[in-house]
Short mmCIF file of C-alpha atoms and ligand atoms in Angstrom, two decimals:
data_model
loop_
_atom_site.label_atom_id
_atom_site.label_comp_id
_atom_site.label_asym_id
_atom_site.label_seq_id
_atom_site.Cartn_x
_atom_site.Cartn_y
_atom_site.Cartn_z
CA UNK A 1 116.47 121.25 80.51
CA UNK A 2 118.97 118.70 82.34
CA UNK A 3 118.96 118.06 85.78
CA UNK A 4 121.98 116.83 87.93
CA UNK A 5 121.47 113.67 89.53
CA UNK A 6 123.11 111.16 91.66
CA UNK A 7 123.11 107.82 92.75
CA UNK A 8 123.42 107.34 96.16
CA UNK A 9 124.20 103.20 96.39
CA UNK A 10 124.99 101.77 93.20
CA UNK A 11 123.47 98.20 93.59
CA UNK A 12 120.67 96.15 91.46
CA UNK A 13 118.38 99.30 91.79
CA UNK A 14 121.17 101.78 91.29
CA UNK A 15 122.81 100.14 88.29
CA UNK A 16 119.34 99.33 86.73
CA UNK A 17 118.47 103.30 87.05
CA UNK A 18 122.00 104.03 85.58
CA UNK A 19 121.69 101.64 82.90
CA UNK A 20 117.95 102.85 81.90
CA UNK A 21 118.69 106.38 81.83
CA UNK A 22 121.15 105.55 78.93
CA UNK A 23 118.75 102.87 77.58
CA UNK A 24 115.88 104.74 77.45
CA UNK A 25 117.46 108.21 76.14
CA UNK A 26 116.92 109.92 79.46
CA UNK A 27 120.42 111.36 79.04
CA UNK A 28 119.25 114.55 77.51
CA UNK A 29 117.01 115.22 81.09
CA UNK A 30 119.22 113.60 83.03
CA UNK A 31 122.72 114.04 83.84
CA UNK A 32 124.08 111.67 86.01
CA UNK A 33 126.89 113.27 87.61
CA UNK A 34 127.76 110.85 91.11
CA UNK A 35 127.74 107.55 92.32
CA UNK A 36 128.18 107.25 95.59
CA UNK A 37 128.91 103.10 96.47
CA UNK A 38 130.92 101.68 99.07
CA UNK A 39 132.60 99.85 97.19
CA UNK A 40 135.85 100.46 95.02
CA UNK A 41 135.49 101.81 91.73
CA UNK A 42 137.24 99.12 89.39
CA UNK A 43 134.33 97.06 90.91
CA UNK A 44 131.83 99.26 90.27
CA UNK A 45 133.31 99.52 86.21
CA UNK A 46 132.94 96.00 85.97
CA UNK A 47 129.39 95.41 87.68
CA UNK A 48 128.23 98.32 85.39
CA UNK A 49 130.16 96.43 82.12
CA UNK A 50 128.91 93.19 82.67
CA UNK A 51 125.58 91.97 84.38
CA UNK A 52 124.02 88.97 84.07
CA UNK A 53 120.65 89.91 84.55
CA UNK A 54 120.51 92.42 82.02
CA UNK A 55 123.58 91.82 79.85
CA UNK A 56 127.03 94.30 78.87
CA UNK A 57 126.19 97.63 78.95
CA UNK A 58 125.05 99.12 75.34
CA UNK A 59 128.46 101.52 76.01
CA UNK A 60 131.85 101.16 76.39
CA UNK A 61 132.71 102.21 80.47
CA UNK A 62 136.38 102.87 81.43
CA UNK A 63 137.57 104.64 84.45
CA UNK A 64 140.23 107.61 84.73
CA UNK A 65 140.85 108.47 88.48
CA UNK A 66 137.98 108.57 90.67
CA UNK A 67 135.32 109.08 87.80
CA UNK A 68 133.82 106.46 85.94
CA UNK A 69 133.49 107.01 81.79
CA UNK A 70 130.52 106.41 79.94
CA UNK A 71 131.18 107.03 76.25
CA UNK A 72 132.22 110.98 76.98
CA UNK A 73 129.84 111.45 80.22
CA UNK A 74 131.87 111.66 83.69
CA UNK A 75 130.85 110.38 86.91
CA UNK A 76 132.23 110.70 90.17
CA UNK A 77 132.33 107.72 92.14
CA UNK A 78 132.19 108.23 95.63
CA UNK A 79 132.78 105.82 98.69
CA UNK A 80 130.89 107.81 101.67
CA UNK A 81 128.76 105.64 103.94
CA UNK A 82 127.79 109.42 106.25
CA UNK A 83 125.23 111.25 103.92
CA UNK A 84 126.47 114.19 105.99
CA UNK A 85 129.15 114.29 104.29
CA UNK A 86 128.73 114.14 100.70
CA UNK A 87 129.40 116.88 98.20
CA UNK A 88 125.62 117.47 96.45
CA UNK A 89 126.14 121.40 97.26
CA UNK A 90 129.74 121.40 95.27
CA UNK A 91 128.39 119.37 92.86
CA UNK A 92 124.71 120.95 92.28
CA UNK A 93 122.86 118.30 92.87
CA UNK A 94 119.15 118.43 92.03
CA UNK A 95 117.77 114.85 93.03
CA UNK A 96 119.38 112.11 95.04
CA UNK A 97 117.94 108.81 93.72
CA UNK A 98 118.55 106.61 97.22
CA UNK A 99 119.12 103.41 96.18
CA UNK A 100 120.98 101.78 99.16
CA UNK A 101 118.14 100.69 101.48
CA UNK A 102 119.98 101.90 104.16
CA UNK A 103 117.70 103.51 105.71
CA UNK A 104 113.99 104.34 105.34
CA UNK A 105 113.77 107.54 107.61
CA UNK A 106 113.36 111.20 106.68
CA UNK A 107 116.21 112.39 109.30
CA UNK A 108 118.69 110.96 107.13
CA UNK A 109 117.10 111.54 104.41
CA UNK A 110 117.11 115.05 105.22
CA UNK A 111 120.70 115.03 105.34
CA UNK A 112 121.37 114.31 102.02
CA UNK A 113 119.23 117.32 101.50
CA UNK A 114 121.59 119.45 104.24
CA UNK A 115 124.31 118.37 102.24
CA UNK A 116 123.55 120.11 99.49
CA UNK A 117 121.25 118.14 96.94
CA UNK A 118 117.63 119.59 96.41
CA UNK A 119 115.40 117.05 96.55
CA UNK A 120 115.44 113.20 97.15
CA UNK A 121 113.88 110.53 95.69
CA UNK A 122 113.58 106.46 97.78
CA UNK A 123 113.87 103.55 96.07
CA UNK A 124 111.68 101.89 99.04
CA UNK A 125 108.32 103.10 99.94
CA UNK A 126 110.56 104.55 103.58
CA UNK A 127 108.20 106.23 106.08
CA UNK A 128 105.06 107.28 106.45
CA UNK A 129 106.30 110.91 106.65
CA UNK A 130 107.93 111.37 103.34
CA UNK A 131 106.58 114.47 101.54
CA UNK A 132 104.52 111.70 98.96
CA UNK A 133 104.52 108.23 98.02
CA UNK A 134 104.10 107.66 94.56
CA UNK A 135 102.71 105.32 91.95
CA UNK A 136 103.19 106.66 88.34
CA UNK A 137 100.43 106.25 86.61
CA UNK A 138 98.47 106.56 89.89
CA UNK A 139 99.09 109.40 91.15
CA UNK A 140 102.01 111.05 90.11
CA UNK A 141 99.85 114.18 89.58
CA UNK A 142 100.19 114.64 93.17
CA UNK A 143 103.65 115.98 93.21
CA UNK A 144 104.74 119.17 93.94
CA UNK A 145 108.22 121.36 93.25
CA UNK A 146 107.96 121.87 97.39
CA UNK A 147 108.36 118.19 97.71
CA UNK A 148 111.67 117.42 99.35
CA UNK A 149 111.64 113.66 99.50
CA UNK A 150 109.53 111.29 98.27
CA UNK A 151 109.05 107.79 97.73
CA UNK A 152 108.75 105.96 94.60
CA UNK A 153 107.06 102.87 96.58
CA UNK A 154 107.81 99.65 96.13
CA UNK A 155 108.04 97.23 93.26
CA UNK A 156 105.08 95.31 94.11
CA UNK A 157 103.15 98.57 94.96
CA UNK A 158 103.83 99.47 91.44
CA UNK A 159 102.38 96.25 90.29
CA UNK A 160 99.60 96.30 92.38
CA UNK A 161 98.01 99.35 92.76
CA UNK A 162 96.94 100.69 89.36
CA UNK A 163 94.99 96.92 89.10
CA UNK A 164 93.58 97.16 92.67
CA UNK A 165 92.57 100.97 91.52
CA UNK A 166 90.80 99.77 88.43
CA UNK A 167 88.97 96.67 90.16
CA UNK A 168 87.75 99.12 92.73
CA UNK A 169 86.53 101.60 90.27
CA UNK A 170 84.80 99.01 88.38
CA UNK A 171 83.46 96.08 90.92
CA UNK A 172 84.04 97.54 94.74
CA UNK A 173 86.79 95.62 96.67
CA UNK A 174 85.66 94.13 100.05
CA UNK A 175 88.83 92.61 101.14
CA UNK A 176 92.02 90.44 99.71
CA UNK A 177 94.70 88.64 100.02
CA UNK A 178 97.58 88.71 98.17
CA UNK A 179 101.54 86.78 97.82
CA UNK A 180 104.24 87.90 96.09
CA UNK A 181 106.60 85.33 94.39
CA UNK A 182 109.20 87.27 93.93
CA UNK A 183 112.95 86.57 92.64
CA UNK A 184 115.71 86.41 95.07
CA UNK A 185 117.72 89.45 96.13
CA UNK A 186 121.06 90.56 97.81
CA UNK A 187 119.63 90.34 101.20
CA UNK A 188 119.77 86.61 101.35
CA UNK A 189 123.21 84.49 101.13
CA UNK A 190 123.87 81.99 98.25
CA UNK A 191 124.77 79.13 101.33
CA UNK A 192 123.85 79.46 104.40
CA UNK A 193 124.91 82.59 106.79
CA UNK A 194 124.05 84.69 109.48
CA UNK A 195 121.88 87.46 109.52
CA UNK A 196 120.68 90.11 112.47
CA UNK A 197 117.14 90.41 111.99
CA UNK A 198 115.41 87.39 110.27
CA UNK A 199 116.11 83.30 110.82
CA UNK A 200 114.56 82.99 107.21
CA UNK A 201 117.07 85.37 105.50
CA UNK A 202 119.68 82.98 106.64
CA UNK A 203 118.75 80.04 104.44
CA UNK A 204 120.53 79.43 101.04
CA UNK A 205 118.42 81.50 98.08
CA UNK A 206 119.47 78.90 96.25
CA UNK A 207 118.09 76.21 97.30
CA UNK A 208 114.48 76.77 98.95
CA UNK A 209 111.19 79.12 98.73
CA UNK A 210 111.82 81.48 101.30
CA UNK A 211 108.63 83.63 103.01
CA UNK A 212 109.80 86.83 104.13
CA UNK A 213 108.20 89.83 105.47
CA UNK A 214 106.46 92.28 103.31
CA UNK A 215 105.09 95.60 103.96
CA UNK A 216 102.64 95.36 100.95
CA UNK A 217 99.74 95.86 103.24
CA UNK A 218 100.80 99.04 104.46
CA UNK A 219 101.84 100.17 101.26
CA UNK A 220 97.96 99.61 100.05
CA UNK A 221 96.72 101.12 103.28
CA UNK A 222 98.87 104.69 102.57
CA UNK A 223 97.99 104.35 98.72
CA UNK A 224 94.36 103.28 98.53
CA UNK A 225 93.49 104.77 102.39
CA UNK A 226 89.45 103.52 101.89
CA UNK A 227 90.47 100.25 101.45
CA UNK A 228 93.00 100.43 104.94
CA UNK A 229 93.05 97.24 106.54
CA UNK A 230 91.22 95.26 104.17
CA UNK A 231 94.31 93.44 102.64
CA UNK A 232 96.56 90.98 104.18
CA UNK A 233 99.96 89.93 102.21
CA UNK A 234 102.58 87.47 102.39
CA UNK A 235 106.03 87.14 100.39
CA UNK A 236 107.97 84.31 99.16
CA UNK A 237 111.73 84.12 97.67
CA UNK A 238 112.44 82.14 94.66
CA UNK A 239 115.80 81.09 93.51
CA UNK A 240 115.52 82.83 90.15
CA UNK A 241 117.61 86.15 89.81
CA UNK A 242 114.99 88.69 88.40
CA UNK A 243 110.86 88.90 87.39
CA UNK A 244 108.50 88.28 89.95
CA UNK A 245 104.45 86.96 89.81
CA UNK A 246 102.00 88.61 92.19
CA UNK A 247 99.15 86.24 93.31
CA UNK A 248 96.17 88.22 94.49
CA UNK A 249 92.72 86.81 96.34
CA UNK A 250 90.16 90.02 95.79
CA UNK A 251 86.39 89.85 97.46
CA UNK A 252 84.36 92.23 95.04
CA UNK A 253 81.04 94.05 95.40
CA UNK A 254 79.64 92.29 92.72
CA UNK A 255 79.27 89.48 90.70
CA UNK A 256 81.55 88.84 87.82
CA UNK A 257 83.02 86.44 84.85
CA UNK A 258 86.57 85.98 83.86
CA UNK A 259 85.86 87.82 80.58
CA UNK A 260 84.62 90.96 82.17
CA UNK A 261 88.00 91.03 84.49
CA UNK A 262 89.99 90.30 81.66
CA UNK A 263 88.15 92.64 79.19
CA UNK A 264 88.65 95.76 81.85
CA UNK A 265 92.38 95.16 82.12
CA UNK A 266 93.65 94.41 78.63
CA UNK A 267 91.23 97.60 77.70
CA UNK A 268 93.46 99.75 80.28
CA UNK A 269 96.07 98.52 79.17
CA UNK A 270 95.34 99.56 75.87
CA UNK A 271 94.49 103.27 76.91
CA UNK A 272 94.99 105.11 80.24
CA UNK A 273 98.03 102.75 81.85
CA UNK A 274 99.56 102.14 78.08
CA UNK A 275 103.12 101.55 78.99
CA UNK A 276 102.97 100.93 82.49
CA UNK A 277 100.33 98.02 82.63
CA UNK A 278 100.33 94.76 80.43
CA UNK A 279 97.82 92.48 79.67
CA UNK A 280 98.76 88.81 77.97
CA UNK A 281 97.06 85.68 77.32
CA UNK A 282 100.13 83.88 75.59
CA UNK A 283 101.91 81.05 77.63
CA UNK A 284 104.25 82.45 79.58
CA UNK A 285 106.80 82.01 81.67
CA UNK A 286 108.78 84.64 84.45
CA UNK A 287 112.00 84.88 82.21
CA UNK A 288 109.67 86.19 78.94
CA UNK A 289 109.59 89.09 81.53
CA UNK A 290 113.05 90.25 82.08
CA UNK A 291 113.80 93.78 81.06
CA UNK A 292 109.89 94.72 81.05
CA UNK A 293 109.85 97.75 81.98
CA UNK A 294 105.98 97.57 82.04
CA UNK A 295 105.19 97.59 86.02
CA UNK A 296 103.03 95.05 85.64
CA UNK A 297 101.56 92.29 83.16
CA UNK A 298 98.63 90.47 83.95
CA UNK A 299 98.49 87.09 82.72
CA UNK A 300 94.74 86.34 81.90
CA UNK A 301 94.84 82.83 81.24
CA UNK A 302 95.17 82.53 84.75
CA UNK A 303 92.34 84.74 85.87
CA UNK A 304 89.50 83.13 87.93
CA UNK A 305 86.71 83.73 89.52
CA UNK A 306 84.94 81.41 92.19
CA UNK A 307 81.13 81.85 93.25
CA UNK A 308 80.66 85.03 91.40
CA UNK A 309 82.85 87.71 93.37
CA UNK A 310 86.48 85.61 94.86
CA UNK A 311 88.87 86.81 91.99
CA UNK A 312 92.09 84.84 91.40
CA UNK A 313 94.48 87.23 89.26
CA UNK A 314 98.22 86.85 88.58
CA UNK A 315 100.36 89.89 87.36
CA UNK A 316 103.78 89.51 86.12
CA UNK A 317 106.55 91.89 87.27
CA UNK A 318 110.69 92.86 86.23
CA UNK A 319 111.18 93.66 89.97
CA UNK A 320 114.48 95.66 88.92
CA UNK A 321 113.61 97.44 85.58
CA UNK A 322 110.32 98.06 85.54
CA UNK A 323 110.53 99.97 88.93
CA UNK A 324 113.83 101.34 87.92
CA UNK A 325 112.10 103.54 85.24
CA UNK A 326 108.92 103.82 87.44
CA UNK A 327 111.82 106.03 89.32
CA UNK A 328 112.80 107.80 86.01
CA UNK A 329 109.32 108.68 85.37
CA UNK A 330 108.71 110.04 88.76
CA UNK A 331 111.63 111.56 88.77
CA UNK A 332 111.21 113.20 85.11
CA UNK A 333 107.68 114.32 86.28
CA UNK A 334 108.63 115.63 89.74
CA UNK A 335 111.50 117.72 88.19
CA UNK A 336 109.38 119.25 85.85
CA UNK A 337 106.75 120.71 88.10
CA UNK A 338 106.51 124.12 88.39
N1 NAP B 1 116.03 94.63 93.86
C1 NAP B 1 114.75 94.87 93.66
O1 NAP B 1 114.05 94.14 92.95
C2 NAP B 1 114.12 96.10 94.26
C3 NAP B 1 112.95 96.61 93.66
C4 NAP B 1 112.37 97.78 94.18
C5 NAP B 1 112.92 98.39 95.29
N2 NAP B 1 114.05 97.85 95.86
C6 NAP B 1 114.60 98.54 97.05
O2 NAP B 1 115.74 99.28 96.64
C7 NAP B 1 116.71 99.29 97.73
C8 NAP B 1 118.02 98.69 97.23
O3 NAP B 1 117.78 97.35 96.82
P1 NAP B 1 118.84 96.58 95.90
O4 NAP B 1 118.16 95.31 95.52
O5 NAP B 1 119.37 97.48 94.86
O6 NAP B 1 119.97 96.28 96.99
P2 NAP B 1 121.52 95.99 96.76
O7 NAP B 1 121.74 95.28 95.48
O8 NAP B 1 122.01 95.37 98.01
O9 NAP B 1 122.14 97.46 96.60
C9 NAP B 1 122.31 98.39 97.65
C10 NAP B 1 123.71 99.00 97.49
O10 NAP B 1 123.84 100.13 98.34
C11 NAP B 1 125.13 100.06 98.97
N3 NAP B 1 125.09 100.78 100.25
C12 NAP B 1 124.74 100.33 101.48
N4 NAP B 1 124.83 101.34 102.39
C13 NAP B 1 125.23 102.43 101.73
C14 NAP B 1 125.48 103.77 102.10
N5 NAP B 1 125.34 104.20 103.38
N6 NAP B 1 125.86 104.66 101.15
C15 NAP B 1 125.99 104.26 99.86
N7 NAP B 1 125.79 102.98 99.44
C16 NAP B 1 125.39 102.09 100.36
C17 NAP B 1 125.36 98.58 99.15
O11 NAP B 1 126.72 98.33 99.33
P3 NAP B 1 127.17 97.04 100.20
O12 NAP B 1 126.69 95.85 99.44
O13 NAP B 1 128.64 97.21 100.27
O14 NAP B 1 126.48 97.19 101.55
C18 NAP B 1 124.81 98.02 97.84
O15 NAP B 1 125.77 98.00 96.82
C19 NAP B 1 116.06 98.50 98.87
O16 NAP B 1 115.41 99.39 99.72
C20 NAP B 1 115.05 97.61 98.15
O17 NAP B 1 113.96 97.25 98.97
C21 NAP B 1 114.67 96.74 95.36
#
């Protein structure tokens, strides 16, 4: 069975989901049949043509009016910035991905869903009262077809969870801290420039190491609720354009070795999290990373552990692809349930 999707802001999430659903042979669940973007659509041809991240596009894309052409596949493009008034009834929409980061809250969310489409899925872990925030792989079991929006989390939640899950199964977690080095995004200007809400968001990305804000702690707290204020995070920019490294500081309940750590998470990720966790202990650097779509790859040659139970771990991360089919999976999954 296909189910009628669409895009609603077609930037490095949106084209990323776009460009895995044809990647990764989703086409025959998914039909993507809008793009809304409010931008013009001989721009949006082009960015979906050519990206330097993750190369030309596997197809050829033309346009012919107001649709874009992929091979024989036809997609609206819209240019709509009022959810209220898109067309997902005309156009039968079963699931909104929301890519724009917009906005986070389930009012507007809600109109995409009085508009017509069925169900909606954030790119963005949003607010606490989506229907579900999900992990796949954690607990994507959760969802149900009476779910009307839900969250896909974040990038680094992805990452982070399903190793903070099996650390806690296996040692107890008293408390951590964590940073996330992550690549630099369309948020921050290439020079200098103004922006409303943050002095550090007006510095050059490419130029500096940027801290930013990062709701990673509350992203644990709603995902692993027993360990609720136990974790404190920070975030850093980089000026590389995708693949970021997430640094975590874990307290355990017992006494450990490196080998033990290491042992538990290349085993997982040789049997339950196949596919979605990675374990490595070649030499690597962030770029050997781009277009994983693994959500997370933990580097073991830099495990450590200090006095027994401090555990130094690092875990690679594609920021865009791997969470862009972490959305296809939840999606897939979410569509499916009965
Ligand atoms: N990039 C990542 O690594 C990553 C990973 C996981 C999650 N996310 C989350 O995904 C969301 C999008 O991030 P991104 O990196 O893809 O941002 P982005 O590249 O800036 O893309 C967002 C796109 O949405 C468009 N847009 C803005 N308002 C819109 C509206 N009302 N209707 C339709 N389109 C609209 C923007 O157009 P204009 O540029 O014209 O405003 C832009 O093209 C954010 O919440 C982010 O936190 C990002």
């Amino acid at each position: 069975m296909s189910f009628r999707i669409a895009i609603n802001g077609y930037g490095r999430i949106g084209q990323s989901v776009l460009r895995a659903i044809y990647e990764g042979g989703w086409q025959s669940q998914f039909k993507v049949v809008a793009l809304n973007e409010l931008s013009d659509i001989a721009t949006v041809a082009y960015l979906t043509r050519y990206d330097t991240t993750h190369g030309r596009f596997p197809l050829p894309i033309t346009q012919d009016g107001d649709h874009l052409l992929i091979a024989n596949d036809r997609i609206q493009v819209l240019n709509e910035s009022d959810p209220a008034r898109l067309p997902w009834g005309e156009l039968e929409i079963d699931l909104v991905l929301e890519c724009s980061g917009a906005f986070s809250n389930r009012a507007m969310a809600m109109q995409h869903i009085q508009s017509g489409a069925k169900r909606l899925l954030f790119s963005q872990p949003a607010e606490a009262d989506v229907d579900a925030t999900i992990v796949y792989g954690y607990n994507h079991e959760q969802l149900k077809p009476a779910h009307k929006i839900v969250s896909a989390a974040s990038c680094t939640t992805n990452c982070i969870i399903p190793v903070l899950d099996l650390l806690d199964r296996a040692f107890g977690i008293e408390n951590g801290v964590t940073t996330t080095i992550h690549s630099a995004m369309n948020d921050q200007p290439v020079i200098d420039s103004y922006h409303r809400t943050d002095l550090r968001l007006t510095r050059s990305a490419l130029q500096s190491i940027i801290p930013v804000d990062t709701g990673l702690d509350r992203g644990i707290d709603r995902l692993l609720p027993h360990l609720a204020g136990r974790f404190q995070c920070l975030h850093v920019r980089v000026p590389t354009i995708n693949v970021s490294l997430m640094d975590m500081s874990i307290n355990l309940g017992r006494d450990t070795s490196v080998a033990e750590v290491n042992e538990l998470l290349r085993n997982a990720s040789e049997g339950a999290l196949q596919g979605l966790l990675g374990y490595t202990e070649e030499p690597h650097a962030s770029v050997d990373f781009n277009r994983d779509a693994r959500s997370g790859v933990v580097d073991g040659t830099q495990t450590r552990v200090s006095g027994g139970r401090l555990l130094k771990l690092m875990c690679w991360f594609d920021n865009e692809w791997a969470y862009a089919n972490r959305m296809l999976d939840v999606a897939g999954y979410w569509l499916q349930t009965r």
